[in-house]
Amino acid sequence: MSQSFDEISAQLKRRHRKSARLKWLSMGALGLAGLFLVIFFADMLGKGLPAFQQAQIRVEVTYSEQSQQLPLAAVNEDVRELVSRGWLRTLPMMMRDNPQLLGTSRQEWVLADGQVDQYLKGHYTRLDDDEKEIVDALAEQGRAELQFNTTFFSRGDSKMPELAGIMSAAMGTVMTLLVTLAVSFPIGVMTAVYLEEFAPDNRLTQIIEININNLAAIPSILFGLLGLAIFINFFGVPRSSPLVGGLTLALMTLPVIIIATRTALRSVPDNIRHAAFGVGCSRWQVVRDHVLPLALPGIMTGSIIGLAQAMGETAPLIIVGMVAFIPDISASVTDAATVLPAQIFTWAGEPDRAFVEKTAGGILVLLTILIAMNATAVVLRKKFERRW
Amino acid sequence: MMDMKVANLGAASMSMPAIGEPVTRNEEANHELSIRVRDLNLWYGQTQALQNINIDVYQKNVTALIGPSGCGKSTFLRCLNRMNDLIRGVRIEGLVEMDGRDVNEVRMDEVALRRRVGMVFQKPNPFPKSIYENIAYAPRMHDLVSRKADQDELVERALQDAGLWNEVKDKLHQPGTSLSGGQQQRLCIARAIAVQPDVILMDEPTSALDPISTATIEDLMDKLKKQFTIITVTHNMQQAARVADYTAFFHLGELIEYNDTKTMFSNPHTKKAEDYITGRYG
Amino acid sequence: MQTNQLLLLFSGVLLLLGLIAFFMGRAKAARVRSTGTSMYAQPDQYAWFTVLATAGPAVLVGALGSFVMLLLGAEIPTLYLLAGSLVVSCVGLMIGMNRVRPDFHARQAIERVIRFILAGAALISIFTTFGILFSIISEAVRFFQMHSFWGFITGTTWNPGASFLEAAGRADDAASAAQFGSVPLFAGTFMITLIAMLVAIPVGLMSAIYMSEFAPAKVRTLAKPVLEVLAGIPTVVYGFFAAITVAPVIVTIAGALGLEASFNNALAPGIVMGIMIIPFISSLSDDVINAVPDSMRQGALALGMTRGETIKHVVVPAALPGIISASLLAVSRALGETMIVVMAAGMRPNLTANPLEDMTTVTVRIVAALTGDQEFESAETLSAFALGLVLFVVTLTLNLVSVIMIRRFREKYRVNNL
């Protein structure tokens, strides 16, 4: 009456093939996603790693009266076009600071022009053939080479690629994030504590909850519009300042911290609370002395992840004006500043090809910091993870 | 091996059954072999869950597996249609033979096996589809029906066999989950018989149901055994006594006694089975 | 600077008063206690109560005063305001000290205040939403006073070109020039979103299926965080990748096929945005697929279904509300995504169905309108808020629908962790 195994198996062949196809297809999808990631990182490393090196050439520098007036005169005419203009401009100041240099002349490694840098790295360059020959000759004599690019890490933005660095943007990021943290962490934790431990289950609480989830999904650029209209136009917070940027990002980070804190609070089992109530603690004492300390690792993890997100955010900061050209490190949170992602955005828009590698270099720095932050969060979670 | 040899001196006068056969034969039952199990061992990781199981299951009967919780009866049941494949870290040794084939051999297609050995689960699990689709889905996939009219007829027959037709014939296109627990379980039985399997495994099919639904399903099992071989796990001994032709008693991963149901409950051969049946442990 | 110094001085004095309050309150409570009178609370709690009584009202008065100044434009000299606050804090200190009595529930009083502060913090999220709504709507309304709403919704030409002239009071000269028809912007936005979804939904969903249904445990634990990395990359980085790496590749490929592609084509930002959204869809879908009860799978397998059929006909349909919800959230994200399109898509409003042409999006125009050297009052600047309003309404609707769908899924299977 019923079919044998072999008969059924024969009918099943096609269906098994289809099933296998789904398996391979889905595996392929995951592989594709992984491949994107590999291509992306390979591309960024390939483009960005050269930014950590910078061409230097060894030339005769003459510290004379004349070169104080006209810095170009400090180097020989044949290499004049190859030395960084920006560096030459710092000469008079250097001579003013060190008067004993006056009248001396010596061989020195000096910053090469961005075009020389690009040429040595084998990229497109605007150098003409004569200049290329000179650079080749210098390189052969060991007088032109790529060295570690300290400028990139120690200086602010510049219109000359060989002098452009991420320092001012990095400091801007630090200041902005400090503002963000100072605002969003206390408010976020307090909100979560209220909702999780104190709030009655009424209409208002539900509205707040829905609202928080919605805030987390609102496009970030709209937070920029809020920052522009409320913080800058209404409260008069200075435009382009880490203060306004930090406040705007704080509002974006708030839902992340609230949601993470609530999850952490919820994972503290109720019998801890009951035990504390049992020994006569008030609700606030239970939260302060028992629940919060146990939830702290989770709160920290969530806050780090929230901050990492804020750190990569660009769109709302552009709207509040944090894309300014900032060559110097800003002194306070109310001065104009820029942040790493905004610096990346600015450089990406520079027409000079040499800025492509600066952009990618900045991206590598930013990604390294972000990965480090997220790794810290993961380690923190692993280390303090408790199974109840 | 089964430790039923010396439990009861009174049984010594009887002829010893061969390995895997019941101690006492139920003369009303059918004795064509359906599934033969020899020296079956199963490990979850390091823990052994089944030890040297030997049993012959006969066609067109109800065979009940009883025993205290964790005795391995459900695990054994799931060996028969290789549902244990879905659990990580399971290792199986020994023979489970059906239709002259070892179901665990490499060339055996577990999908084909499950087509012939259907299963009904502890908790009703209708698909989130309509009642009609719940039943029509598998036969259509298996090419048992091609025309819409055949399909309608098959759905009706399966529902009638499962005793559900009169209750649902007017709402075939409502979701299966809208039915009551007992109806859902009968829907799952109808779903299983619609693919015309040889064997239906039931893993405590009534444990999540109320007494009235339970009685309905027990009647159903009695009816269905004319067409199908039914192996059911239950921890309700009355149920085993009511519906089963043969009963197997499991304890700590071993098959202690396999016997005609009447004998099992009136005059068990082993001390352990007697203790369990009289409620001394379990 | 004057204000800053004043504020600093104010905070200093307030801190000092708080310290005084703390020690005075504690001393008084300790004194009462040392006489043998039993008190409702501990000295420290009385001390904190006095601090609250001192600083709380003062800060409130200060904050209220500044708000009145900002909102109503009332001119209260900062000096007077802060001095007033300090007077209030001294009064508070005295009242607080007076309340340090054995029969006073200092702890309950403190906790009421704490509860109040916590509730206040929770309200900030509501204020933020209202802030966004208010700031966008009020500016959008000003825009619609200058240009018709109907023209904005249905117009097919976006040419803010000379709108600054209007702000300069020469509206007559500019009337013919400035046009704010948003259709091409929305067309561009939807085109790029569509491309992104065509990449993200299949790849994300299939990855989720592989991870939850096929992958060995090891692959799964490795793949999940790797995918999360994709989600953690800042959008500005994706924008650079799209503009510098992907767009030229597309132009080359299109060229090889005999097609002409712009370097600002819609395909590059669309594809890269899709890549960015993959982990979004995969992780949500993975959660949802995992939440489909195992009994469903077993039911299908026990009927002799193959793994693939079980997934296709049982698991995915059961998880569908969750998957749709994830996709809606992803769409909402793609619509509001800014940096990728700002860097890789075009600036030119272009109503076309050809993804190889350059086209612009809503967010690009918002950024363009707000980063130029425009007067804030100009129609172009205000148009950013009109666009923002539409964006807000659309994404909010998508989010709400998505929340409702996931809730329905959760109720169906009684899953609590979604």
PDB file of N, CA and C in Angstrom, chain A residues 130-187:
ATOM      1  N   ASP A 130      61.520  67.566 -14.945  1.00  0.00           N
ATOM      2  CA  ASP A 130      62.780  67.999 -14.321  1.00  0.00           C
ATOM      3  C   ASP A 130      62.750  67.770 -12.819  1.00  0.00           C
ATOM      4  N   GLU A 131      61.626  68.172 -12.242  1.00  0.00           N
ATOM      5  CA  GLU A 131      61.512  68.028 -10.795  1.00  0.00           C
ATOM      6  C   GLU A 131      61.557  66.557 -10.400  1.00  0.00           C
ATOM      7  N   LYS A 132      60.861  65.735 -11.186  1.00  0.00           N
ATOM      8  CA  LYS A 132      60.882  64.308 -10.900  1.00  0.00           C
ATOM      9  C   LYS A 132      62.308  63.790 -10.902  1.00  0.00           C
ATOM     10  N   GLU A 133      63.085  64.257 -11.875  1.00  0.00           N
ATOM     11  CA  GLU A 133      64.484  63.812 -11.975  1.00  0.00           C
ATOM     12  C   GLU A 133      65.257  64.172 -10.709  1.00  0.00           C
ATOM     13  N   ILE A 134      65.044  65.415 -10.269  1.00  0.00           N
ATOM     14  CA  ILE A 134      65.746  65.844  -9.056  1.00  0.00           C
ATOM     15  C   ILE A 134      65.360  64.975  -7.870  1.00  0.00           C
ATOM     16  N   VAL A 135      64.043  64.713  -7.743  1.00  0.00           N
ATOM     17  CA  VAL A 135      63.592  63.886  -6.620  1.00  0.00           C
ATOM     18  C   VAL A 135      64.213  62.500  -6.718  1.00  0.00           C
ATOM     19  N   ASP A 136      64.230  61.938  -7.959  1.00  0.00           N
ATOM     20  CA  ASP A 136      64.842  60.614  -8.144  1.00  0.00           C
ATOM     21  C   ASP A 136      66.292  60.627  -7.692  1.00  0.00           C
ATOM     22  N   ALA A 137      66.977  61.684  -8.084  1.00  0.00           N
ATOM     23  CA  ALA A 137      68.400  61.787  -7.725  1.00  0.00           C
ATOM     24  C   ALA A 137      68.563  61.871  -6.211  1.00  0.00           C
ATOM     25  N   LEU A 138      67.727  62.700  -5.598  1.00  0.00           N
ATOM     26  CA  LEU A 138      67.790  62.840  -4.141  1.00  0.00           C
ATOM     27  C   LEU A 138      67.522  61.490  -3.468  1.00  0.00           C
ATOM     28  N   ALA A 139      66.520  60.800  -3.997  1.00  0.00           N
ATOM     29  CA  ALA A 139      66.169  59.524  -3.394  1.00  0.00           C
ATOM     30  C   ALA A 139      67.327  58.551  -3.503  1.00  0.00           C
ATOM     31  N   GLU A 140      68.008  58.604  -4.643  1.00  0.00           N
ATOM     32  CA  GLU A 140      69.130  57.692  -4.848  1.00  0.00           C
ATOM     33  C   GLU A 140      70.254  57.965  -3.857  1.00  0.00           C
ATOM     34  N   GLN A 141      70.444  59.254  -3.563  1.00  0.00           N
ATOM     35  CA  GLN A 141      71.495  59.612  -2.595  1.00  0.00           C
ATOM     36  C   GLN A 141      71.026  59.414  -1.159  1.00  0.00           C
ATOM     37  N   GLY A 142      69.810  58.932  -1.004  1.00  0.00           N
ATOM     38  CA  GLY A 142      69.287  58.757   0.354  1.00  0.00           C
ATOM     39  C   GLY A 142      68.901  60.077   0.982  1.00  0.00           C
ATOM     40  N   ARG A 143      68.668  61.086   0.135  1.00  0.00           N
ATOM     41  CA  ARG A 143      68.317  62.384   0.703  1.00  0.00           C
ATOM     42  C   ARG A 143      66.836  62.706   0.557  1.00  0.00           C
ATOM     43  N   ALA A 144      66.092  61.748   0.041  1.00  0.00           N
ATOM     44  CA  ALA A 144      64.637  61.918   0.010  1.00  0.00           C
ATOM     45  C   ALA A 144      64.011  60.581   0.363  1.00  0.00           C
ATOM     46  N   GLU A 145      63.243  60.569   1.414  1.00  0.00           N
ATOM     47  CA  GLU A 145      62.617  59.292   1.774  1.00  0.00           C
ATOM     48  C   GLU A 145      61.315  59.524   2.540  1.00  0.00           C
ATOM     49  N   LEU A 146      60.575  58.417   2.690  1.00  0.00           N
ATOM     50  CA  LEU A 146      59.332  58.485   3.428  1.00  0.00           C
ATOM     51  C   LEU A 146      59.628  58.178   4.892  1.00  0.00           C
ATOM     52  N   GLN A 147      59.210  59.075   5.744  1.00  0.00           N
ATOM     53  CA  GLN A 147      59.401  58.848   7.181  1.00  0.00           C
ATOM     54  C   GLN A 147      58.059  58.883   7.882  1.00  0.00           C
ATOM     55  N   PHE A 148      58.059  58.421   9.133  1.00  0.00           N
ATOM     56  CA  PHE A 148      56.806  58.398   9.881  1.00  0.00           C
ATOM     57  C   PHE A 148      56.231  59.806   9.983  1.00  0.00           C
ATOM     58  N   ASN A 149      54.954  59.923   9.735  1.00  0.00           N
ATOM     59  CA  ASN A 149      54.328  61.232   9.610  1.00  0.00           C
ATOM     60  C   ASN A 149      53.832  61.736  10.968  1.00  0.00           C
ATOM     61  N   THR A 150      54.708  62.445  11.678  1.00  0.00           N
ATOM     62  CA  THR A 150      54.288  62.965  12.989  1.00  0.00           C
ATOM     63  C   THR A 150      53.338  64.146  12.831  1.00  0.00           C
ATOM     64  N   THR A 151      53.509  64.868  11.724  1.00  0.00           N
ATOM     65  CA  THR A 151      52.653  66.034  11.491  1.00  0.00           C
ATOM     66  C   THR A 151      51.180  65.648  11.530  1.00  0.00           C
ATOM     67  N   PHE A 152      50.887  64.476  10.948  1.00  0.00           N
ATOM     68  CA  PHE A 152      49.505  64.048  10.826  1.00  0.00           C
ATOM     69  C   PHE A 152      48.838  63.936  12.194  1.00  0.00           C
ATOM     70  N   PHE A 153      49.632  63.555  13.189  1.00  0.00           N
ATOM     71  CA  PHE A 153      49.042  63.354  14.514  1.00  0.00           C
ATOM     72  C   PHE A 153      49.176  64.578  15.422  1.00  0.00           C
ATOM     73  N   SER A 154      50.057  65.527  15.047  1.00  0.00           N
ATOM     74  CA  SER A 154      50.328  66.598  15.991  1.00  0.00           C
ATOM     75  C   SER A 154      49.778  67.948  15.555  1.00  0.00           C
ATOM     76  N   ARG A 155      49.279  68.047  14.332  1.00  0.00           N
ATOM     77  CA  ARG A 155      48.827  69.361  13.879  1.00  0.00           C
ATOM     78  C   ARG A 155      47.358  69.363  13.515  1.00  0.00           C
ATOM     79  N   GLY A 156      46.845  70.555  13.347  1.00  0.00           N
ATOM     80  CA  GLY A 156      45.449  70.700  12.947  1.00  0.00           C
ATOM     81  C   GLY A 156      45.312  70.699  11.438  1.00  0.00           C
ATOM     82  N   ASP A 157      44.170  71.134  10.982  1.00  0.00           N
ATOM     83  CA  ASP A 157      43.883  71.135   9.556  1.00  0.00           C
ATOM     84  C   ASP A 157      44.758  72.152   8.839  1.00  0.00           C
ATOM     85  N   SER A 158      45.004  71.916   7.569  1.00  0.00           N
ATOM     86  CA  SER A 158      45.761  72.856   6.765  1.00  0.00           C
ATOM     87  C   SER A 158      45.300  72.713   5.331  1.00  0.00           C
ATOM     88  N   LYS A 159      45.481  73.767   4.554  1.00  0.00           N
ATOM     89  CA  LYS A 159      45.127  73.661   3.149  1.00  0.00           C
ATOM     90  C   LYS A 159      46.239  72.962   2.377  1.00  0.00           C
ATOM     91  N   MET A 160      47.430  72.840   3.025  1.00  0.00           N
ATOM     92  CA  MET A 160      48.533  72.134   2.374  1.00  0.00           C
ATOM     93  C   MET A 160      48.552  70.704   2.906  1.00  0.00           C
ATOM     94  N   PRO A 161      48.398  69.737   2.027  1.00  0.00           N
ATOM     95  CA  PRO A 161      48.221  68.363   2.498  1.00  0.00           C
ATOM     96  C   PRO A 161      49.373  67.905   3.404  1.00  0.00           C
ATOM     97  N   GLU A 162      50.615  68.356   3.105  1.00  0.00           N
ATOM     98  CA  GLU A 162      51.728  67.835   3.903  1.00  0.00           C
ATOM     99  C   GLU A 162      51.698  68.376   5.328  1.00  0.00           C
ATOM    100  N   LEU A 163      50.892  69.414   5.568  1.00  0.00           N
ATOM    101  CA  LEU A 163      50.833  69.983   6.907  1.00  0.00           C
ATOM    102  C   LEU A 163      49.526  69.664   7.636  1.00  0.00           C
ATOM    103  N   ALA A 164      48.621  68.954   6.928  1.00  0.00           N
ATOM    104  CA  ALA A 164      47.312  68.706   7.525  1.00  0.00           C
ATOM    105  C   ALA A 164      47.377  67.555   8.516  1.00  0.00           C
ATOM    106  N   GLY A 165      46.750  67.747   9.660  1.00  0.00           N
ATOM    107  CA  GLY A 165      46.736  66.702  10.684  1.00  0.00           C
ATOM    108  C   GLY A 165      45.391  66.612  11.357  1.00  0.00           C
ATOM    109  N   ILE A 166      45.267  65.616  12.223  1.00  0.00           N
ATOM    110  CA  ILE A 166      43.966  65.355  12.833  1.00  0.00           C
ATOM    111  C   ILE A 166      43.878  65.839  14.276  1.00  0.00           C
ATOM    112  N   MET A 167      44.954  66.495  14.754  1.00  0.00           N
ATOM    113  CA  MET A 167      44.995  66.808  16.174  1.00  0.00           C
ATOM    114  C   MET A 167      43.823  67.693  16.621  1.00  0.00           C
ATOM    115  N   SER A 168      43.567  68.772  15.873  1.00  0.00           N
ATOM    116  CA  SER A 168      42.512  69.681  16.337  1.00  0.00           C
ATOM    117  C   SER A 168      41.158  68.990  16.284  1.00  0.00           C
ATOM    118  N   ALA A 169      40.955  68.159  15.259  1.00  0.00           N
ATOM    119  CA  ALA A 169      39.689  67.436  15.171  1.00  0.00           C
ATOM    120  C   ALA A 169      39.563  66.445  16.316  1.00  0.00           C
ATOM    121  N   ALA A 170      40.687  65.785  16.645  1.00  0.00           N
ATOM    122  CA  ALA A 170      40.637  64.808  17.735  1.00  0.00           C
ATOM    123  C   ALA A 170      40.296  65.500  19.048  1.00  0.00           C
ATOM    124  N   MET A 171      40.918  66.661  19.283  1.00  0.00           N
ATOM    125  CA  MET A 171      40.607  67.381  20.517  1.00  0.00           C
ATOM    126  C   MET A 171      39.149  67.855  20.516  1.00  0.00           C
ATOM    127  N   GLY A 172      38.674  68.290  19.340  1.00  0.00           N
ATOM    128  CA  GLY A 172      37.272  68.685  19.221  1.00  0.00           C
ATOM    129  C   GLY A 172      36.357  67.519  19.558  1.00  0.00           C
ATOM    130  N   THR A 173      36.724  66.328  19.051  1.00  0.00           N
ATOM    131  CA  THR A 173      35.925  65.138  19.351  1.00  0.00           C
ATOM    132  C   THR A 173      35.895  64.878  20.850  1.00  0.00           C
ATOM    133  N   VAL A 174      37.075  64.986  21.485  1.00  0.00           N
ATOM    134  CA  VAL A 174      37.130  64.722  22.924  1.00  0.00           C
ATOM    135  C   VAL A 174      36.217  65.686  23.670  1.00  0.00           C
ATOM    136  N   MET A 175      36.314  66.979  23.334  1.00  0.00           N
ATOM    137  CA  MET A 175      35.500  67.971  24.050  1.00  0.00           C
ATOM    138  C   MET A 175      34.016  67.736  23.808  1.00  0.00           C
ATOM    139  N   THR A 176      33.676  67.476  22.530  1.00  0.00           N
ATOM    140  CA  THR A 176      32.265  67.253  22.202  1.00  0.00           C
ATOM    141  C   THR A 176      31.724  66.050  22.968  1.00  0.00           C
ATOM    142  N   LEU A 177      32.525  64.968  22.986  1.00  0.00           N
ATOM    143  CA  LEU A 177      32.029  63.762  23.641  1.00  0.00           C
ATOM    144  C   LEU A 177      31.929  63.951  25.145  1.00  0.00           C
ATOM    145  N   LEU A 178      32.822  64.778  25.707  1.00  0.00           N
ATOM    146  CA  LEU A 178      32.717  65.047  27.145  1.00  0.00           C
ATOM    147  C   LEU A 178      31.392  65.731  27.450  1.00  0.00           C
ATOM    148  N   VAL A 179      31.042  66.709  26.612  1.00  0.00           N
ATOM    149  CA  VAL A 179      29.754  67.374  26.805  1.00  0.00           C
ATOM    150  C   VAL A 179      28.627  66.355  26.675  1.00  0.00           C
ATOM    151  N   THR A 180      28.715  65.543  25.620  1.00  0.00           N
ATOM    152  CA  THR A 180      27.683  64.534  25.386  1.00  0.00           C
ATOM    153  C   THR A 180      27.527  63.627  26.598  1.00  0.00           C
ATOM    154  N   LEU A 181      28.667  63.138  27.090  1.00  0.00           N
ATOM    155  CA  LEU A 181      28.631  62.205  28.215  1.00  0.00           C
ATOM    156  C   LEU A 181      28.054  62.884  29.453  1.00  0.00           C
ATOM    157  N   ALA A 182      28.531  64.123  29.703  1.00  0.00           N
ATOM    158  CA  ALA A 182      28.103  64.826  30.915  1.00  0.00           C
ATOM    159  C   ALA A 182      26.605  65.062  30.917  1.00  0.00           C
ATOM    160  N   VAL A 183      26.022  65.225  29.720  1.00  0.00           N
ATOM    161  CA  VAL A 183      24.584  65.483  29.669  1.00  0.00           C
ATOM    162  C   VAL A 183      23.793  64.178  29.601  1.00  0.00           C
ATOM    163  N   SER A 184      24.208  63.283  28.685  1.00  0.00           N
ATOM    164  CA  SER A 184      23.335  62.141  28.416  1.00  0.00           C
ATOM    165  C   SER A 184      23.459  61.051  29.469  1.00  0.00           C
ATOM    166  N   PHE A 185      24.613  60.888  30.087  1.00  0.00           N
ATOM    167  CA  PHE A 185      24.765  59.786  31.044  1.00  0.00           C
ATOM    168  C   PHE A 185      23.870  59.974  32.269  1.00  0.00           C
ATOM    169  N   PRO A 186      23.979  61.106  32.972  1.00  0.00           N
ATOM    170  CA  PRO A 186      23.102  61.241  34.151  1.00  0.00           C
ATOM    171  C   PRO A 186      21.622  61.216  33.794  1.00  0.00           C
ATOM    172  N   ILE A 187      21.255  61.975  32.752  1.00  0.00           N
ATOM    173  CA  ILE A 187      19.831  62.026  32.409  1.00  0.00           C
ATOM    174  C   ILE A 187      19.344  60.653  31.965  1.00  0.00           C
TER     175      ILE A 187
END
